[in-house]
Amino acid sequence: MNILAYSKCMAVVIPVAGGKGGVGKSVISLNLSAAMAAQYKHVILCDLDFGGANLHTMLGLKNNQTGLGHFINKLETNMNNLVQATGVPNFHFIAGDCLFPGTANMDFFTKQKIIREIVKLECDYLILDLGAGSAHNQVDFFIMTNNGLLVVTPEITSILNAYSFLKSVVYRFCYRSYSPKSNARIILKNAILQRLEGRDYSFEQILNVIDDTIPGEGKRVFELLKQFRPRIIMNMGRSMQNTEMGYRLQQLARNKLAIDIDFIGYVPYDESVQFAIAQRQPAVIAYPNSIFSKSLLPIIQRIYTGGENVLSTLQDAPEDFADIVKEFYENKAFRAQYYQ
Ligand SMILES: Nc1ncnc2c1ncn2[C@@H]1O[C@H](COP(=O)(O)OP(=O)(O)OP(=O)(O)O)[C@@H](O)[C@H]1O
Ligand SMILES: [Mg+2]
């Protein structure tokens, strides 16, 4: 939780974002939830992909239950009444917009109300599946905590979208750390707009300018930003070389955004994910021995231990992928044992 978050929080909140569509945000949030529930943690998974909710389909649930669409349209005011069973013990679910049009355009106050209410839900982990893109809807849920998960794939488009998502996140984080109508907000806004004139200031430079104008205010937010450490999951990986992509994102974030990002794991491309979706089940339940399911285990351990056990580079976790992934892709017999 950070300064923008809310008191009375019962659970560890884990927003799952990615910037780009189709990188696996829903697959990862669904399967992390189911795998943690299998380890006796009480998990509530919340579909916050307004306008694109699809977790109910992956869970084999009908889209006619009460969900956030009802809450947004004031047809249900008690968030507890939105929580439904999934069929997996310890694993509950809050459906998304439930086909109400226009929920993606909700106003700031409605969003704040959702945030205030979901953090009061009683569970061990509250996992938030966010939509694609860098709009305020995604960003404001992501900055509820200091170390949300960012799902990327080893493609340049995914890395660049993740970077623009983080840029929006850092901007919004700084912006909301200053009071409305403050000079600091005006300087921040102007500095970002000047990018259009060809100047691309780093956030460190911008915060220095704020500090020169309003002593202490730039440094204060710079210190807050240091505690902000999103954690990356590299999904649909196919080889060791994929780690280079993650490294580039880390460098960009450090140089331009004044934040450090950590890695929390590497998830290989694995067809068992698609088979499981067709069966309307989490892959960790349908194919617990698949390489996909196994790759989530070290990630879950790192989630349990909080910020202490993250990785500064993907190469720090050879146990996650080096041997097992190589074996998986090069040895058909080895691969076959997962799908008997
Ligand atoms: N590790 C994986 N191995 C194989 N296929 C995967 C893996 N992760 C995701 N997929 C495939 O990618 C597709 C997109 O995944 P998912 O729906 O989770 O992405 P998303 O980021 O939530 O997309 P959206 O932005 O539309 O919400 C899935 O339907 C699945 O087929
Ligand atoms: Mg999704």
mmCIF file of C-alpha atoms and ligand atoms in Angstrom:
data_model
loop_
_atom_site.group_PDB
_atom_site.id
_atom_site.type_symbol
_atom_site.label_atom_id
_atom_site.label_comp_id
_atom_site.label_asym_id
_atom_site.label_seq_id
_atom_site.Cartn_x
_atom_site.Cartn_y
_atom_site.Cartn_z
ATOM 1 C CA MET A 1 0.000 0.000 0.000
ATOM 2 C CA ASN A 2 1.240 3.509 -0.656
ATOM 3 C CA ILE A 3 0.219 7.053 0.132
ATOM 4 C CA LEU A 4 -2.445 6.980 -2.556
ATOM 5 C CA ALA A 5 -4.001 3.862 -1.100
ATOM 6 C CA TYR A 6 -6.607 3.474 1.488
ATOM 7 C CA SER A 7 -6.804 2.501 5.106
ATOM 8 C CA LYS A 8 -8.823 -0.450 6.370
ATOM 9 C CA CYS A 9 -7.215 -2.822 3.888
ATOM 10 C CA MET A 10 -7.637 -6.438 4.845
ATOM 11 C CA ALA A 11 -5.844 -8.157 1.990
ATOM 12 C CA VAL A 12 -2.625 -7.924 0.032
ATOM 13 C CA VAL A 13 -3.709 -6.198 -3.173
ATOM 14 C CA ILE A 14 -2.080 -7.327 -6.427
ATOM 15 C CA PRO A 15 -3.033 -5.385 -9.568
ATOM 16 C CA VAL A 16 -2.061 -7.137 -12.800
ATOM 17 C CA ALA A 17 -1.516 -4.805 -15.773
ATOM 18 C CA GLY A 18 0.470 -4.918 -18.988
ATOM 19 C CA GLY A 19 -0.140 -1.963 -21.224
ATOM 20 C CA LYS A 20 -0.640 -4.168 -24.250
ATOM 21 C CA GLY A 21 -3.647 -6.342 -25.085
ATOM 22 C CA GLY A 22 -3.343 -10.115 -25.270
ATOM 23 C CA VAL A 23 -0.092 -10.470 -23.314
ATOM 24 C CA GLY A 24 -1.688 -12.772 -20.731
ATOM 25 C CA LYS A 25 -2.889 -10.475 -17.915
ATOM 26 C CA SER A 26 -6.108 -12.463 -17.432
ATOM 27 C CA VAL A 27 -4.460 -15.871 -17.817
ATOM 28 C CA ILE A 28 -1.791 -14.938 -15.273
ATOM 29 C CA SER A 29 -4.172 -13.349 -12.750
ATOM 30 C CA LEU A 30 -6.591 -16.283 -13.020
ATOM 31 C CA ASN A 31 -3.919 -18.923 -12.587
ATOM 32 C CA LEU A 32 -2.003 -17.136 -9.841
ATOM 33 C CA SER A 33 -5.323 -16.891 -7.970
ATOM 34 C CA ALA A 34 -6.155 -20.574 -8.434
ATOM 35 C CA ALA A 35 -2.625 -21.697 -7.555
ATOM 36 C CA MET A 36 -2.557 -19.598 -4.385
ATOM 37 C CA ALA A 37 -6.004 -20.879 -3.413
ATOM 38 C CA ALA A 38 -4.660 -24.429 -3.825
ATOM 39 C CA GLN A 39 -2.083 -23.451 -1.191
ATOM 40 C CA TYR A 40 -4.913 -22.577 1.227
ATOM 41 C CA LYS A 41 -4.796 -18.797 0.739
ATOM 42 C CA HIS A 42 -8.178 -17.174 0.464
ATOM 43 C CA VAL A 43 -8.112 -15.304 -2.837
ATOM 44 C CA ILE A 44 -10.632 -12.974 -4.460
ATOM 45 C CA LEU A 45 -10.039 -12.271 -8.149
ATOM 46 C CA CYS A 46 -11.671 -9.129 -9.432
ATOM 47 C CA ASP A 47 -12.344 -8.497 -13.124
ATOM 48 C CA LEU A 48 -11.508 -4.813 -13.606
ATOM 49 C CA ASP A 49 -11.233 -4.991 -17.388
ATOM 50 C CA PHE A 50 -14.224 -2.734 -17.959
ATOM 51 C CA GLY A 51 -15.601 -3.215 -21.438
ATOM 52 C CA GLY A 52 -13.441 -6.304 -21.996
ATOM 53 C CA ALA A 53 -14.215 -8.568 -19.047
ATOM 54 C CA ASN A 54 -13.597 -12.219 -19.878
ATOM 55 C CA LEU A 55 -12.491 -13.981 -16.694
ATOM 56 C CA HIS A 56 -15.962 -15.469 -16.210
ATOM 57 C CA THR A 57 -15.523 -17.320 -19.522
ATOM 58 C CA MET A 58 -12.122 -18.667 -18.494
ATOM 59 C CA LEU A 59 -13.750 -19.852 -15.243
ATOM 60 C CA GLY A 60 -16.770 -21.429 -16.942
ATOM 61 C CA LEU A 61 -19.178 -19.056 -15.163
ATOM 62 C CA LYS A 62 -22.264 -17.461 -16.709
ATOM 63 C CA ASN A 63 -22.169 -13.704 -17.294
ATOM 64 C CA ASN A 64 -25.561 -13.122 -15.685
ATOM 65 C CA GLN A 65 -24.462 -12.837 -12.059
ATOM 66 C CA THR A 66 -24.278 -9.565 -10.163
ATOM 67 C CA GLY A 67 -20.931 -7.887 -10.878
ATOM 68 C CA LEU A 68 -19.181 -4.527 -10.916
ATOM 69 C CA GLY A 69 -21.516 -3.288 -13.654
ATOM 70 C CA HIS A 70 -24.325 -3.482 -11.087
ATOM 71 C CA PHE A 71 -22.217 -1.627 -8.512
ATOM 72 C CA ILE A 72 -21.324 1.120 -10.995
ATOM 73 C CA ASN A 73 -24.974 1.504 -11.994
ATOM 74 C CA LYS A 74 -26.029 1.574 -8.317
ATOM 75 C CA LEU A 75 -28.092 -1.602 -8.650
ATOM 76 C CA GLU A 76 -26.018 -3.152 -5.860
ATOM 77 C CA THR A 77 -24.288 -1.167 -3.131
ATOM 78 C CA ASN A 78 -22.761 -3.932 -1.024
ATOM 79 C CA MET A 79 -19.509 -5.183 -2.555
ATOM 80 C CA ASN A 80 -19.733 -8.401 -0.492
ATOM 81 C CA ASN A 81 -22.823 -9.370 -2.471
ATOM 82 C CA LEU A 82 -20.779 -9.395 -5.690
ATOM 83 C CA VAL A 83 -18.419 -12.106 -4.465
ATOM 84 C CA GLN A 84 -19.212 -15.463 -6.071
ATOM 85 C CA ALA A 85 -17.767 -18.960 -5.687
ATOM 86 C CA THR A 86 -15.647 -20.353 -8.521
ATOM 87 C CA GLY A 87 -15.885 -24.062 -7.776
ATOM 88 C CA VAL A 88 -12.239 -24.032 -6.645
ATOM 89 C CA PRO A 89 -11.970 -24.061 -2.827
ATOM 90 C CA ASN A 90 -10.700 -20.760 -1.297
ATOM 91 C CA PHE A 91 -11.042 -19.005 -4.637
ATOM 92 C CA HIS A 92 -13.771 -16.373 -5.111
ATOM 93 C CA PHE A 93 -14.512 -14.048 -7.952
ATOM 94 C CA ILE A 94 -16.037 -10.633 -8.643
ATOM 95 C CA ALA A 95 -17.368 -10.338 -12.186
ATOM 96 C CA GLY A 96 -16.746 -7.257 -14.312
ATOM 97 C CA ASP A 97 -19.166 -5.071 -16.213
ATOM 98 C CA CYS A 98 -21.654 -7.922 -16.903
ATOM 99 C CA LEU A 99 -22.527 -6.469 -20.305
ATOM 100 C CA PHE A 100 -23.595 -3.038 -19.004
ATOM 101 C CA PRO A 101 -22.442 -0.577 -21.649
ATOM 102 C CA GLY A 102 -20.401 2.488 -20.693
ATOM 103 C CA THR A 103 -18.746 1.154 -17.542
ATOM 104 C CA ALA A 104 -15.290 1.842 -19.003
ATOM 105 C CA ASN A 105 -16.150 5.543 -18.899
ATOM 106 C CA MET A 106 -16.937 5.698 -15.200
ATOM 107 C CA ASP A 107 -16.005 8.916 -13.408
ATOM 108 C CA PHE A 108 -13.189 9.376 -10.885
ATOM 109 C CA PHE A 109 -15.502 9.229 -7.860
ATOM 110 C CA THR A 110 -17.097 5.943 -8.898
ATOM 111 C CA LYS A 111 -13.639 4.481 -9.364
ATOM 112 C CA GLN A 112 -12.567 5.754 -5.921
ATOM 113 C CA LYS A 113 -15.677 4.178 -4.449
ATOM 114 C CA ILE A 114 -14.821 0.819 -6.024
ATOM 115 C CA ILE A 115 -11.277 1.079 -4.638
ATOM 116 C CA ARG A 116 -12.505 1.988 -1.131
ATOM 117 C CA GLU A 117 -14.937 -0.925 -1.103
ATOM 118 C CA ILE A 118 -12.826 -3.696 -2.644
ATOM 119 C CA VAL A 119 -9.980 -3.170 -0.165
ATOM 120 C CA LYS A 120 -12.422 -3.854 2.660
ATOM 121 C CA LEU A 121 -13.189 -7.353 1.348
ATOM 122 C CA GLU A 122 -12.015 -10.074 3.657
ATOM 123 C CA CYS A 123 -9.444 -12.351 2.048
ATOM 124 C CA ASP A 124 -5.676 -12.955 2.043
ATOM 125 C CA TYR A 125 -5.011 -11.797 -1.528
ATOM 126 C CA LEU A 126 -7.090 -9.548 -3.732
ATOM 127 C CA ILE A 127 -5.983 -9.937 -7.355
ATOM 128 C CA LEU A 128 -7.079 -7.302 -9.852
ATOM 129 C CA ASP A 129 -7.138 -8.133 -13.563
ATOM 130 C CA LEU A 130 -6.807 -4.804 -15.400
ATOM 131 C CA GLY A 131 -7.585 -4.019 -19.025
ATOM 132 C CA ALA A 132 -5.100 -3.122 -21.735
ATOM 133 C CA GLY A 133 -3.936 0.443 -22.330
ATOM 134 C CA SER A 134 -2.748 3.303 -20.152
ATOM 135 C CA ALA A 135 -6.014 5.090 -19.379
ATOM 136 C CA HIS A 136 -6.757 6.342 -15.867
ATOM 137 C CA ASN A 137 -8.906 3.280 -15.234
ATOM 138 C CA GLN A 138 -5.917 1.001 -15.473
ATOM 139 C CA VAL A 139 -3.391 3.392 -13.959
ATOM 140 C CA ASP A 140 -5.393 4.354 -10.849
ATOM 141 C CA PHE A 141 -5.973 0.732 -9.900
ATOM 142 C CA PHE A 142 -2.310 -0.066 -10.571
ATOM 143 C CA ILE A 143 -1.041 2.632 -8.195
ATOM 144 C CA MET A 144 -3.127 1.312 -5.309
ATOM 145 C CA THR A 145 0.075 -0.541 -4.340
ATOM 146 C CA ASN A 146 3.782 0.094 -4.797
ATOM 147 C CA ASN A 147 4.533 -3.194 -6.476
ATOM 148 C CA GLY A 148 1.837 -4.227 -8.897
ATOM 149 C CA LEU A 149 2.551 -6.899 -11.488
ATOM 150 C CA LEU A 150 3.268 -5.942 -15.078
ATOM 151 C CA VAL A 151 2.865 -8.745 -17.636
ATOM 152 C CA VAL A 152 5.021 -8.422 -20.742
ATOM 153 C CA THR A 153 5.926 -10.737 -23.610
ATOM 154 C CA PRO A 154 9.322 -10.810 -25.309
ATOM 155 C CA GLU A 155 8.151 -8.670 -28.211
ATOM 156 C CA ILE A 156 9.284 -5.131 -28.819
ATOM 157 C CA THR A 157 5.663 -3.903 -29.052
ATOM 158 C CA SER A 158 4.876 -5.348 -25.627
ATOM 159 C CA ILE A 159 8.005 -3.804 -24.098
ATOM 160 C CA LEU A 160 7.237 -0.384 -25.596
ATOM 161 C CA ASN A 161 3.604 -0.523 -24.455
ATOM 162 C CA ALA A 162 4.734 -1.548 -20.978
ATOM 163 C CA TYR A 163 7.075 1.453 -21.001
ATOM 164 C CA SER A 164 4.304 3.858 -21.995
ATOM 165 C CA PHE A 165 2.059 2.327 -19.355
ATOM 166 C CA LEU A 166 4.756 2.897 -16.715
ATOM 167 C CA LYS A 167 5.252 6.441 -17.937
ATOM 168 C CA SER A 168 1.534 7.155 -17.446
ATOM 169 C CA VAL A 169 1.743 5.466 -14.054
ATOM 170 C CA VAL A 170 4.693 7.586 -12.888
ATOM 171 C CA TYR A 171 3.081 10.759 -14.198
ATOM 172 C CA ARG A 172 -0.193 9.997 -12.433
ATOM 173 C CA PHE A 173 1.653 8.953 -9.259
ATOM 174 C CA CYS A 174 3.517 12.293 -9.162
ATOM 175 C CA TYR A 175 0.421 14.267 -10.162
ATOM 176 C CA ARG A 176 -1.716 12.755 -7.419
ATOM 177 C CA SER A 177 1.059 13.261 -4.870
ATOM 178 C CA TYR A 178 0.622 17.040 -5.301
ATOM 179 C CA SER A 179 -2.490 18.882 -4.214
ATOM 180 C CA PRO A 180 -5.003 20.128 -6.781
ATOM 181 C CA LYS A 181 -4.178 23.583 -8.191
ATOM 182 C CA SER A 182 -0.623 23.420 -6.749
ATOM 183 C CA ASN A 183 2.267 24.971 -8.669
ATOM 184 C CA ALA A 184 3.965 21.606 -8.687
ATOM 185 C CA ARG A 185 1.094 20.100 -10.684
ATOM 186 C CA ILE A 186 1.332 22.926 -13.223
ATOM 187 C CA ILE A 187 5.096 22.463 -13.668
ATOM 188 C CA LEU A 188 4.645 18.717 -14.053
ATOM 189 C CA LYS A 189 1.932 19.118 -16.652
ATOM 190 C CA ASN A 190 3.910 21.697 -18.628
ATOM 191 C CA ALA A 191 7.039 19.576 -18.617
ATOM 192 C CA ILE A 192 5.119 16.637 -20.059
ATOM 193 C CA LEU A 193 3.454 18.839 -22.698
ATOM 194 C CA GLN A 194 6.823 20.238 -23.785
ATOM 195 C CA ARG A 195 7.694 16.783 -25.026
ATOM 196 C CA LEU A 196 5.574 17.745 -28.003
ATOM 197 C CA GLU A 197 8.122 20.448 -28.778
ATOM 198 C CA GLY A 198 10.856 17.848 -29.044
ATOM 199 C CA ARG A 199 12.202 17.998 -25.496
ATOM 200 C CA ASP A 200 11.940 14.776 -23.564
ATOM 201 C CA TYR A 201 12.636 15.452 -19.894
ATOM 202 C CA SER A 202 13.271 12.603 -17.518
ATOM 203 C CA PHE A 203 11.134 12.535 -14.383
ATOM 204 C CA GLU A 204 14.257 13.174 -12.320
ATOM 205 C CA GLN A 205 14.836 16.414 -14.263
ATOM 206 C CA ILE A 206 11.202 17.435 -13.858
ATOM 207 C CA LEU A 207 11.258 16.790 -10.108
ATOM 208 C CA ASN A 208 14.498 18.810 -9.850
ATOM 209 C CA VAL A 209 12.775 21.760 -11.528
ATOM 210 C CA ILE A 210 9.868 21.430 -9.083
ATOM 211 C CA ASP A 211 12.332 21.329 -6.188
ATOM 212 C CA ASP A 212 14.126 24.475 -7.409
ATOM 213 C CA THR A 213 10.779 26.304 -7.553
ATOM 214 C CA ILE A 214 9.143 24.876 -4.432
ATOM 215 C CA PRO A 215 11.973 23.669 -2.179
ATOM 216 C CA GLY A 216 11.433 20.198 -0.771
ATOM 217 C CA GLU A 217 8.462 19.310 -2.997
ATOM 218 C CA GLY A 218 10.488 17.676 -5.774
ATOM 219 C CA LYS A 219 12.620 15.671 -3.328
ATOM 220 C CA ARG A 220 9.566 14.535 -1.372
ATOM 221 C CA VAL A 221 7.972 12.925 -4.419
ATOM 222 C CA PHE A 222 11.333 11.609 -5.680
ATOM 223 C CA GLU A 223 11.647 9.701 -2.376
ATOM 224 C CA LEU A 224 8.101 8.343 -2.737
ATOM 225 C CA LEU A 225 8.919 7.194 -6.267
ATOM 226 C CA LYS A 226 11.886 5.220 -4.936
ATOM 227 C CA GLN A 227 9.487 3.008 -2.992
ATOM 228 C CA PHE A 228 7.487 2.388 -6.126
ATOM 229 C CA ARG A 229 8.815 -0.869 -7.635
ATOM 230 C CA PRO A 230 6.525 -2.647 -10.086
ATOM 231 C CA ARG A 231 7.340 -6.311 -10.700
ATOM 232 C CA ILE A 232 7.539 -7.815 -14.159
ATOM 233 C CA ILE A 233 6.370 -11.208 -15.331
ATOM 234 C CA MET A 234 7.825 -12.198 -18.690
ATOM 235 C CA ASN A 235 5.050 -14.328 -20.215
ATOM 236 C CA MET A 236 5.024 -16.535 -23.315
ATOM 237 C CA GLY A 237 8.800 -16.774 -23.241
ATOM 238 C CA ARG A 238 10.523 -19.061 -25.693
ATOM 239 C CA SER A 239 14.232 -18.744 -24.975
ATOM 240 C CA MET A 240 16.903 -17.347 -22.675
ATOM 241 C CA GLN A 241 17.453 -14.456 -25.104
ATOM 242 C CA ASN A 242 14.041 -13.109 -24.070
ATOM 243 C CA THR A 243 15.637 -11.808 -20.896
ATOM 244 C CA GLU A 244 17.373 -9.095 -22.952
ATOM 245 C CA MET A 245 13.999 -7.482 -23.629
ATOM 246 C CA GLY A 246 13.227 -7.200 -19.955
ATOM 247 C CA TYR A 247 16.633 -5.685 -19.343
ATOM 248 C CA ARG A 248 15.907 -2.930 -21.886
ATOM 249 C CA LEU A 249 12.693 -2.039 -20.106
ATOM 250 C CA GLN A 250 14.546 -1.840 -16.788
ATOM 251 C CA GLN A 251 17.145 0.544 -18.254
ATOM 252 C CA LEU A 252 14.500 2.793 -19.803
ATOM 253 C CA ALA A 253 12.521 2.937 -16.563
ATOM 254 C CA ARG A 254 15.608 3.797 -14.532
ATOM 255 C CA ASN A 255 16.898 6.485 -16.910
ATOM 256 C CA LYS A 256 13.659 8.147 -17.927
ATOM 257 C CA LEU A 257 11.128 7.417 -15.208
ATOM 258 C CA ALA A 258 13.316 7.430 -12.069
ATOM 259 C CA ILE A 259 11.952 4.055 -10.974
ATOM 260 C CA ASP A 260 13.449 0.621 -10.567
ATOM 261 C CA ILE A 261 11.494 -2.372 -11.687
ATOM 262 C CA ASP A 262 12.047 -5.895 -10.447
ATOM 263 C CA PHE A 263 11.406 -9.249 -12.039
ATOM 264 C CA ILE A 264 9.185 -11.722 -10.324
ATOM 265 C CA GLY A 265 9.331 -14.508 -12.866
ATOM 266 C CA TYR A 266 9.412 -16.069 -16.281
ATOM 267 C CA VAL A 267 6.454 -17.988 -17.731
ATOM 268 C CA PRO A 268 7.063 -20.031 -20.878
ATOM 269 C CA TYR A 269 4.725 -20.257 -23.841
ATOM 270 C CA ASP A 270 2.765 -23.450 -23.266
ATOM 271 C CA GLU A 271 -0.218 -24.812 -25.179
ATOM 272 C CA SER A 272 -1.747 -26.201 -21.992
ATOM 273 C CA VAL A 273 -2.972 -22.624 -21.390
ATOM 274 C CA GLN A 274 -5.112 -22.723 -24.530
ATOM 275 C CA PHE A 275 -6.373 -26.271 -23.821
ATOM 276 C CA ALA A 276 -7.427 -25.125 -20.339
ATOM 277 C CA ILE A 277 -9.254 -22.052 -21.680
ATOM 278 C CA ALA A 278 -11.181 -24.315 -24.080
ATOM 279 C CA GLN A 279 -12.150 -26.425 -21.057
ATOM 280 C CA ARG A 280 -13.166 -23.301 -19.100
ATOM 281 C CA GLN A 281 -10.757 -24.120 -16.284
ATOM 282 C CA PRO A 282 -7.595 -22.548 -14.863
ATOM 283 C CA ALA A 283 -4.567 -24.318 -16.380
ATOM 284 C CA VAL A 284 -3.118 -24.900 -12.897
ATOM 285 C CA ILE A 285 -6.198 -27.051 -12.130
ATOM 286 C CA ALA A 286 -6.558 -28.793 -15.510
ATOM 287 C CA TYR A 287 -2.809 -29.268 -16.085
ATOM 288 C CA PRO A 288 -1.064 -28.973 -12.726
ATOM 289 C CA ASN A 289 2.078 -30.657 -14.080
ATOM 290 C CA SER A 290 2.420 -28.461 -17.139
ATOM 291 C CA ILE A 291 5.469 -26.255 -17.474
ATOM 292 C CA PHE A 292 3.145 -23.234 -17.307
ATOM 293 C CA SER A 293 1.756 -24.307 -13.933
ATOM 294 C CA LYS A 294 5.204 -25.132 -12.591
ATOM 295 C CA SER A 295 6.580 -21.780 -13.660
ATOM 296 C CA LEU A 296 4.024 -20.012 -11.450
ATOM 297 C CA LEU A 297 5.291 -21.672 -8.260
ATOM 298 C CA PRO A 298 8.449 -19.572 -7.764
ATOM 299 C CA ILE A 299 6.382 -16.461 -8.577
ATOM 300 C CA ILE A 300 3.893 -17.326 -5.856
ATOM 301 C CA GLN A 301 6.703 -17.842 -3.356
ATOM 302 C CA ARG A 302 8.037 -14.399 -4.228
ATOM 303 C CA ILE A 303 4.571 -12.899 -3.773
ATOM 304 C CA TYR A 304 4.328 -14.461 -0.305
ATOM 305 C CA THR A 305 7.652 -13.003 0.764
ATOM 306 C CA GLY A 306 6.744 -9.541 -0.507
ATOM 307 C CA GLY A 307 9.412 -7.200 -1.802
ATOM 308 C CA GLU A 308 12.334 -9.045 -0.209
ATOM 309 C CA ASN A 309 12.708 -11.830 -2.663
ATOM 310 C CA VAL A 310 12.347 -10.243 -6.077
ATOM 311 C CA LEU A 311 15.015 -10.418 -8.749
ATOM 312 C CA SER A 312 16.969 -7.533 -10.131
ATOM 313 C CA THR A 313 17.440 -9.346 -13.421
ATOM 314 C CA LEU A 314 15.855 -12.426 -14.912
ATOM 315 C CA GLN A 315 19.259 -14.051 -15.063
ATOM 316 C CA ASP A 316 19.137 -14.180 -11.263
ATOM 317 C CA ALA A 317 16.585 -16.957 -11.474
ATOM 318 C CA PRO A 318 18.074 -19.652 -13.690
ATOM 319 C CA GLU A 319 16.076 -22.209 -11.723
ATOM 320 C CA ASP A 320 12.937 -20.698 -13.232
ATOM 321 C CA PHE A 321 13.711 -21.502 -16.771
ATOM 322 C CA ALA A 322 17.215 -22.304 -17.967
ATOM 323 C CA ASP A 323 17.209 -26.101 -17.881
ATOM 324 C CA ILE A 324 13.545 -26.874 -17.754
ATOM 325 C CA VAL A 325 12.601 -24.569 -20.624
ATOM 326 C CA LYS A 326 15.437 -25.799 -22.828
ATOM 327 C CA GLU A 327 14.386 -29.366 -22.139
ATOM 328 C CA PHE A 328 10.763 -28.526 -22.835
ATOM 329 C CA TYR A 329 11.337 -27.038 -26.241
ATOM 330 C CA GLU A 330 14.025 -29.417 -27.439
ATOM 331 C CA ASN A 331 12.822 -32.743 -26.115
ATOM 332 C CA LYS A 332 9.478 -34.008 -27.375
ATOM 333 C CA ALA A 333 9.347 -36.923 -24.939
ATOM 334 C CA PHE A 334 9.872 -34.582 -22.018
ATOM 335 C CA ARG A 335 7.093 -32.332 -23.283
ATOM 336 C CA ALA A 336 4.697 -35.244 -23.826
ATOM 337 C CA GLN A 337 4.761 -36.213 -20.151
ATOM 338 C CA TYR A 338 2.839 -33.073 -19.277
ATOM 339 C CA TYR A 339 -0.110 -33.890 -21.481
ATOM 340 C CA GLN A 340 -0.891 -37.509 -20.783
HETATM 341 N N1 LIG B 1 1.996 -18.653 -21.182
HETATM 342 C C1 LIG B 1 1.168 -18.813 -22.218
HETATM 343 N N2 LIG B 1 1.342 -19.816 -23.098
HETATM 344 C C2 LIG B 1 0.519 -19.970 -24.157
HETATM 345 N N3 LIG B 1 -0.500 -19.156 -24.440
HETATM 346 C C3 LIG B 1 -0.727 -18.136 -23.596
HETATM 347 C C4 LIG B 1 0.071 -17.905 -22.440
HETATM 348 N N4 LIG B 1 -0.408 -16.794 -21.810
HETATM 349 C C5 LIG B 1 -1.457 -16.367 -22.539
HETATM 350 N N5 LIG B 1 -1.661 -17.167 -23.605
HETATM 351 C C6 LIG B 1 -2.661 -17.003 -24.686
HETATM 352 O O1 LIG B 1 -2.832 -15.620 -24.938
HETATM 353 C C7 LIG B 1 -4.208 -15.307 -24.991
HETATM 354 C C8 LIG B 1 -4.419 -13.933 -24.399
HETATM 355 O O2 LIG B 1 -4.271 -14.030 -22.995
HETATM 356 P P1 LIG B 1 -5.126 -13.108 -22.025
HETATM 357 O O3 LIG B 1 -6.549 -13.078 -22.421
HETATM 358 O O4 LIG B 1 -4.792 -13.517 -20.646
HETATM 359 O O5 LIG B 1 -4.442 -11.701 -22.354
HETATM 360 P P2 LIG B 1 -4.820 -10.283 -21.760
HETATM 361 O O6 LIG B 1 -3.535 -9.545 -21.613
HETATM 362 O O7 LIG B 1 -5.654 -10.443 -20.551
HETATM 363 O O8 LIG B 1 -5.690 -9.688 -22.956
HETATM 364 P P3 LIG B 1 -6.698 -8.440 -22.918
HETATM 365 O O9 LIG B 1 -5.830 -7.231 -23.021
HETATM 366 O O10 LIG B 1 -7.554 -8.650 -24.117
HETATM 367 O O11 LIG B 1 -7.448 -8.491 -21.613
HETATM 368 C C9 LIG B 1 -4.920 -16.399 -24.238
HETATM 369 O O12 LIG B 1 -6.168 -16.650 -24.785
HETATM 370 C C10 LIG B 1 -4.029 -17.579 -24.365
HETATM 371 O O13 LIG B 1 -4.433 -18.293 -25.503
HETATM 372 MG MG MG B 2 -7.599 -9.742 -20.102
#
